[in-house]
Coordinates of C-alpha atoms and ligand atoms in Angstrom, one line a residue:
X1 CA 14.0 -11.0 -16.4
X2 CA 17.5 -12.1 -16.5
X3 CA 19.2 -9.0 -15.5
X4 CA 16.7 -8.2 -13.0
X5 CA 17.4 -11.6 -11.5
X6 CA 21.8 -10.5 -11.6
X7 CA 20.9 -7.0 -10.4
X8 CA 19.1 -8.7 -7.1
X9 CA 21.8 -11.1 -7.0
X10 CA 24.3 -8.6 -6.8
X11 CA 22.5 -5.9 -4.5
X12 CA 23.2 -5.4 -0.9
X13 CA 20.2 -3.4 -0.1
X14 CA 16.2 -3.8 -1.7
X15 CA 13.4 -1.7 -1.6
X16 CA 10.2 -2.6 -2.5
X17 CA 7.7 0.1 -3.6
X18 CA 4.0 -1.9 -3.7
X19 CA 0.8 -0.3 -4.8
X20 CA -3.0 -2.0 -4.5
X21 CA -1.8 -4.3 -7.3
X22 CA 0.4 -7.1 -5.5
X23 CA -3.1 -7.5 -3.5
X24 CA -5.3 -7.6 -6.5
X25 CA -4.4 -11.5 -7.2
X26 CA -5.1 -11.7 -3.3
X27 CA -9.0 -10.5 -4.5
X28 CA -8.5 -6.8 -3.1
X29 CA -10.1 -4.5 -5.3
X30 CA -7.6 -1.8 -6.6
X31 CA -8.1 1.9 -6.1
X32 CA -8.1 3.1 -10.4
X33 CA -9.3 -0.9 -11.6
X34 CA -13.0 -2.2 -12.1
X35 CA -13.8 -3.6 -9.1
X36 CA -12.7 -0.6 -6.8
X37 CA -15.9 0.8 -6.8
X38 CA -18.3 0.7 -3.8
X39 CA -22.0 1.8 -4.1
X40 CA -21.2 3.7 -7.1
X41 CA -18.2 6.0 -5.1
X42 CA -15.0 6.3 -6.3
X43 CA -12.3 5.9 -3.4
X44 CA -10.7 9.6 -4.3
X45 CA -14.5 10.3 -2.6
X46 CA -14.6 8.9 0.3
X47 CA -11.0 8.6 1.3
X48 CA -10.9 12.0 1.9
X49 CA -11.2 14.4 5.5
X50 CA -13.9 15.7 4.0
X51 CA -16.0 13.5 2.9
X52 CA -15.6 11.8 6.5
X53 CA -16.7 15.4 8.2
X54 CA -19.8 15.1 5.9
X55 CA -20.7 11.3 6.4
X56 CA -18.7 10.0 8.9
X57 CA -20.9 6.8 8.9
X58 CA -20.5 6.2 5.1
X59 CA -17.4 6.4 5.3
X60 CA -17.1 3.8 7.8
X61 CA -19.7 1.5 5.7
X62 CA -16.8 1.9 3.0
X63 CA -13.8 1.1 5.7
X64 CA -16.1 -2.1 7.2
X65 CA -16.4 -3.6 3.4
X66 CA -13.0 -3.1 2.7
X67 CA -11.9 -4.3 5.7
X68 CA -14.5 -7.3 5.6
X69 CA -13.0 -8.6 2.0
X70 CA -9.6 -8.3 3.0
X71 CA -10.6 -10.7 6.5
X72 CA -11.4 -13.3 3.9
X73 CA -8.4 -12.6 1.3
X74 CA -4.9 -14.4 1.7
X75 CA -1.6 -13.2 1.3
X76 CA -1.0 -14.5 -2.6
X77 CA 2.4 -16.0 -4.1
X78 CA 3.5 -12.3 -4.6
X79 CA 3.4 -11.0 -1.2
X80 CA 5.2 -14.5 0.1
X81 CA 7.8 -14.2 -2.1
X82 CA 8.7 -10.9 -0.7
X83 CA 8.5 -12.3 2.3
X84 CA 11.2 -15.3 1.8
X85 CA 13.1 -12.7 0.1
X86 CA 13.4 -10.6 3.3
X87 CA 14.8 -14.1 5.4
X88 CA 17.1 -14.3 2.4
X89 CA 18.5 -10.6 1.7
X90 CA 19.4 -8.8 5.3
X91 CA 18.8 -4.8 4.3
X92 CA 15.4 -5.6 2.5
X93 CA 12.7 -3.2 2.8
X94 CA 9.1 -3.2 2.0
X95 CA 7.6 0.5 1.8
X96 CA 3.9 0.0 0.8
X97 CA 1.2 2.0 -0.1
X98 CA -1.3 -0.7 1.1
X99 CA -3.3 -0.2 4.1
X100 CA -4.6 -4.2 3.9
X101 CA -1.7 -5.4 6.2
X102 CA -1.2 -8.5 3.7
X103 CA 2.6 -8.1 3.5
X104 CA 2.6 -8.3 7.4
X105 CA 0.0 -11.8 7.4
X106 CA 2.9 -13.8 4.6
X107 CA 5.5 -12.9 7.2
X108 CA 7.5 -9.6 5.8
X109 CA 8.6 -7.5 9.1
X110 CA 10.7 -5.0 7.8
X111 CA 7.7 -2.5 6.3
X112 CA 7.2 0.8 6.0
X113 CA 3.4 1.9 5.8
X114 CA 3.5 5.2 3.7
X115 CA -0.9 5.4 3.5
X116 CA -1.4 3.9 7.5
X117 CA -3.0 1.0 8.4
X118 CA -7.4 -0.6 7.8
X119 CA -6.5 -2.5 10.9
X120 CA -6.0 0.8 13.1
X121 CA -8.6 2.9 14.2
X122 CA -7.6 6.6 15.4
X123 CA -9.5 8.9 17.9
X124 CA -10.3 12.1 16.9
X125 CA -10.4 13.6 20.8
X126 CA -7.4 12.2 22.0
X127 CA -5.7 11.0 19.3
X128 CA -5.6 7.8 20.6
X129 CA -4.8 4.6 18.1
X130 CA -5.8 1.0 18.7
X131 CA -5.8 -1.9 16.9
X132 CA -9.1 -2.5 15.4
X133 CA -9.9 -5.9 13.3
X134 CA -13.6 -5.2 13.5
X135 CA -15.7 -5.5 10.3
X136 CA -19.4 -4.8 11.5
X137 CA -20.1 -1.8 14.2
X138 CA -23.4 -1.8 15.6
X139 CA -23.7 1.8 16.1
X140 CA -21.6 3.9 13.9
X141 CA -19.4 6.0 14.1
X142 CA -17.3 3.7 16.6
X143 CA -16.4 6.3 19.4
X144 CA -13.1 5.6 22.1
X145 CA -13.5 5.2 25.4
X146 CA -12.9 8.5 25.9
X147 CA -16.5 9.2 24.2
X148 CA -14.5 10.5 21.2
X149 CA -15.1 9.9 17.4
X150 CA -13.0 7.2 15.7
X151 CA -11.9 7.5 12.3
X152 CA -9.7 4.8 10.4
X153 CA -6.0 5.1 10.8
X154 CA -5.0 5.5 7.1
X155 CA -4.1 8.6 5.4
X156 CA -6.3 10.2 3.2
X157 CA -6.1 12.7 0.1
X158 CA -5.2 16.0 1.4
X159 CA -3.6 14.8 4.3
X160 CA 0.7 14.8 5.1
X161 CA 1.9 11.7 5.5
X162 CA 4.0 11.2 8.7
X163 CA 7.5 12.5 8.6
X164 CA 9.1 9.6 10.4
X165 CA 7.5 7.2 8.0
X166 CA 8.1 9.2 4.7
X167 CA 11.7 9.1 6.2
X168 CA 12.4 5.9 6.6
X169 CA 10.8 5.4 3.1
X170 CA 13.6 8.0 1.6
X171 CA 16.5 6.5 3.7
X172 CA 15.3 2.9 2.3
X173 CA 14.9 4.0 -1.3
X174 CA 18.1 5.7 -1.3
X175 CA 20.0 3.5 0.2
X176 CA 18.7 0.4 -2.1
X177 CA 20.6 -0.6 -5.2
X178 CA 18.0 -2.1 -6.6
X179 CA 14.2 -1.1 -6.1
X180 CA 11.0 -3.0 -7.1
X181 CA 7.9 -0.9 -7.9
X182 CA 5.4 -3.4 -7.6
X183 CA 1.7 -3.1 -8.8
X184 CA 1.3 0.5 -8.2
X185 CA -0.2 3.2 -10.9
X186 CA 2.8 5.5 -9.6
X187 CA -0.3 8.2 -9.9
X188 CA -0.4 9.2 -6.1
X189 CA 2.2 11.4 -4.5
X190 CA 4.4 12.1 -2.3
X191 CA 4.5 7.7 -3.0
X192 CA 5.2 8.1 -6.8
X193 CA 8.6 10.5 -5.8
X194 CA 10.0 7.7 -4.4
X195 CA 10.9 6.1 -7.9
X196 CA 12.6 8.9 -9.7
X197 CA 14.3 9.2 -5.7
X198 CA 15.4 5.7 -6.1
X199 CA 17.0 6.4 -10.1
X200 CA 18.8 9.6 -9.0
X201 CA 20.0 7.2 -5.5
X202 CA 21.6 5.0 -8.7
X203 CA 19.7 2.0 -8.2
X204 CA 18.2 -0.4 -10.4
X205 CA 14.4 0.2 -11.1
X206 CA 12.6 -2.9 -11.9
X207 CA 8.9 -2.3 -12.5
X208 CA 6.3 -4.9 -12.3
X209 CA 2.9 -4.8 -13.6
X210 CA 1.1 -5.8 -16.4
X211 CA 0.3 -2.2 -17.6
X212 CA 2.7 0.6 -18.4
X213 CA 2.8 3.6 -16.4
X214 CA 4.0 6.9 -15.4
X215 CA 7.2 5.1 -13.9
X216 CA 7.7 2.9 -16.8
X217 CA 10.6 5.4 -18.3
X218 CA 12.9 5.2 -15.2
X219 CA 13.0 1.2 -14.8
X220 CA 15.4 -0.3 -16.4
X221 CA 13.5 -3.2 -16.2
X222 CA 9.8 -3.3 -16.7
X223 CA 7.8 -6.9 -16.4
X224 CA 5.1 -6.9 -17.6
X225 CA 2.5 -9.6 -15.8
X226 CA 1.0 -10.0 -12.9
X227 CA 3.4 -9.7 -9.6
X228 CA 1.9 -13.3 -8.2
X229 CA 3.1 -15.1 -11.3
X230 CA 6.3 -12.9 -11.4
X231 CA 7.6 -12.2 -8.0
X232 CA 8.3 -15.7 -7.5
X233 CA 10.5 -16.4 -10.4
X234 CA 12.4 -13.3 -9.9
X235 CA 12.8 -13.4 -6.7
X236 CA 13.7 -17.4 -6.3
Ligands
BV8_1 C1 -0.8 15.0 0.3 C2 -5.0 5.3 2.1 C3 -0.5 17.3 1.0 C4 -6.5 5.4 2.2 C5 -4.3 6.5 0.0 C6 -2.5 16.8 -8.5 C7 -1.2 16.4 -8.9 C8 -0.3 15.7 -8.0 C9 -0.7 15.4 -6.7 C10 -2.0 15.8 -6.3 C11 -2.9 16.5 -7.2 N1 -4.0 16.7 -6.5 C12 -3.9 16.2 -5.3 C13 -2.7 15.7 -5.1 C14 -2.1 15.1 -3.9 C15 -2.7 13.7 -3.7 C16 -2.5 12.8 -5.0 O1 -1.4 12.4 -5.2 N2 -3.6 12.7 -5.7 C17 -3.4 11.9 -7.0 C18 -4.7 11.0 -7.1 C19 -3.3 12.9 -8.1 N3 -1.9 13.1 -2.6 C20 -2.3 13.3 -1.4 O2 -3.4 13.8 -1.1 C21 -1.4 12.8 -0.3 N4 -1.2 13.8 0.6 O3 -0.3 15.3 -0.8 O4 -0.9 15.9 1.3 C22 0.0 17.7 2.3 C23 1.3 17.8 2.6 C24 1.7 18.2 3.8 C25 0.8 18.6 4.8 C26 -0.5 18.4 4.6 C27 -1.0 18.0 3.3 C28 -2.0 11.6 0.4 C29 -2.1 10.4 -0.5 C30 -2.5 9.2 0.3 C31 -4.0 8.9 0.0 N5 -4.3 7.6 0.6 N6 -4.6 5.3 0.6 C32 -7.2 4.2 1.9 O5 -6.5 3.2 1.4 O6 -8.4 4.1 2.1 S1 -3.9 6.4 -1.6 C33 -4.5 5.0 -2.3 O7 -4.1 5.1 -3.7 C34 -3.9 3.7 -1.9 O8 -3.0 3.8 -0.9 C35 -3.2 3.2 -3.1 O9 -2.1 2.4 -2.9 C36 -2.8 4.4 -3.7 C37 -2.3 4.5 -5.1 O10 -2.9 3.6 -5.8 P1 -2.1 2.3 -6.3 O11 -1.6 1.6 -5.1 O12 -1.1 2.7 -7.3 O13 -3.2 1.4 -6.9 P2 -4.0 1.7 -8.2 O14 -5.3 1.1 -8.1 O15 -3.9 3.2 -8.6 O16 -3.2 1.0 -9.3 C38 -3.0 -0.5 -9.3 C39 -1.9 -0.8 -10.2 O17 -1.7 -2.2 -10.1 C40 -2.1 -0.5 -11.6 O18 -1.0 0.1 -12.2 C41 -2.4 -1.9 -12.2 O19 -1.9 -2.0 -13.6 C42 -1.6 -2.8 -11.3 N7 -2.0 -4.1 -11.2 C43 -3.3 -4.6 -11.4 N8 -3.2 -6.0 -11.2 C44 -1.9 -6.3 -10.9 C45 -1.2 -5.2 -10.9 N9 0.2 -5.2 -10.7 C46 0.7 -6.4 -10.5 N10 0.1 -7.5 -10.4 C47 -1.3 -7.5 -10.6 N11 -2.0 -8.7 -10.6
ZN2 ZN1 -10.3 9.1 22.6

């Protein structure tokens, strides 16, 4: 912890690399935890553009839960701290692989949303996108004004992400000296590229999460606990 905390003190520029867990603490089920699972589907099943073509209205059962449980979660002591930390450090960066929009509600503004957004619906005609903080839809699937079909605006397995995002992400990670990978499995790609991106970049790779995982040989720091007890003693 202590040469995490010198490394932070010392770097110019931070990235921060989340996953589902800096939300878990918050109450918002993880993707590969207990708890993730919704009417006995895993989300590799339904976060996909084909199970959407199949069921669109599933799907959106799936999208209206989620979205329902994060309405009633809070930002936890792990997301604020990132957020003080960005008034505190000038070229901080938050790239996330969250779609919950919880690093936005504890004040971070500097983020870069690699997997889209729950609160963002997308039209499938006219490829219109609105802001969309619904959580029950009489008739589903929602359709645009333009009669279309809506789908949410997240990305799912199978799908590019959008080059001006995964840009930004690979200008942030590369020009960090220190990057925290926060709560993720570092299992889903291109998201997971970013670390070893970030080691060969020469920063400092300080992984948080009470499990080890794939990304657990390239930090040179790996602490090991939950990031809403952690975050805010590093990061104070
Ligand atoms: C693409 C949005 C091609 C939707 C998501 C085989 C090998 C390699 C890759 C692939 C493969 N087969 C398929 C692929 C590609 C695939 C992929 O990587 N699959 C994986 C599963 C193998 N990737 C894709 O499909 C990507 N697209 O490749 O397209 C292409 C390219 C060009 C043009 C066209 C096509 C798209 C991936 C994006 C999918 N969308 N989300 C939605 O949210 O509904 S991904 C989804 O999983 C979430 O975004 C989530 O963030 C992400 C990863 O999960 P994690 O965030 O890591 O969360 P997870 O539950 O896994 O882990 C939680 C972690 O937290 C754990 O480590 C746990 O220990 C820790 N934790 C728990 N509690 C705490 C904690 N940590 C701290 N504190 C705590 N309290
Ligand atoms: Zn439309």
């Amino acid at each position: 912890m202590q040469d995490a905390r010198e490394w932070l003190r010392s770097a110019r520029s931070v990235a921060a690399l989340t996953g589902a867990g800096i939300s878990a603490e918050s109450g918002v089920p993880t993707f590969r935890g207990a708890g993730g699972l919704w009417k006995h589907y895993r989300p590799d099943q339904l976060a996909t553009p084909e199970a959407f073509a199949q069921d669109p209205v599933l799907v959106w059962e799936w999208y209206l839960w989620r979205r329902g449980l994060i309405a009633k979660a809070e930002p936890n002591p792990g997301h604020y701290a990132l957020a003080s930390f960005e008034r505190r450090v000038p070229a901080f960066v938050v790239v996330t692989q969250n779609v919950d929009g919880l690093h936005e509600r504890a004040g971070n503004r500097n983020i870069v949303k690699l997997h889209g957004d729950i609160w963002k619906s997308q039209c499938l005609n006219c490829g219109g996108e609105y802001a969309d903080d619904r959580t029950e839809v009489d008739a589903l699937p929602p359709l645009c004004d333009c009669g279309g079909m809506l789908r949410p605006a997240v990305v799912w397995f199978g799908e590019g992400l959008d080059d001006g995002v995964w840009n930004a992400a690979e200008r942030a990670v590369r020009a960090a000296d220190a990057v925290l990978v926060i709560g993720t499995s570092a299992v889903v790609y291109p998201a997971a590229l970013l670390v070893p991106l970030a080691k060969e970049s020469g920063a400092k790779v300080i992984e948080i999460n009470p499990d080890e995982t794939p990304a657990s040989g390239l930090a040179d720091a790996s602490l090991r606990g939950p990031s809403g007890q952690i975050l805010p003693e590093l990061l104070s």
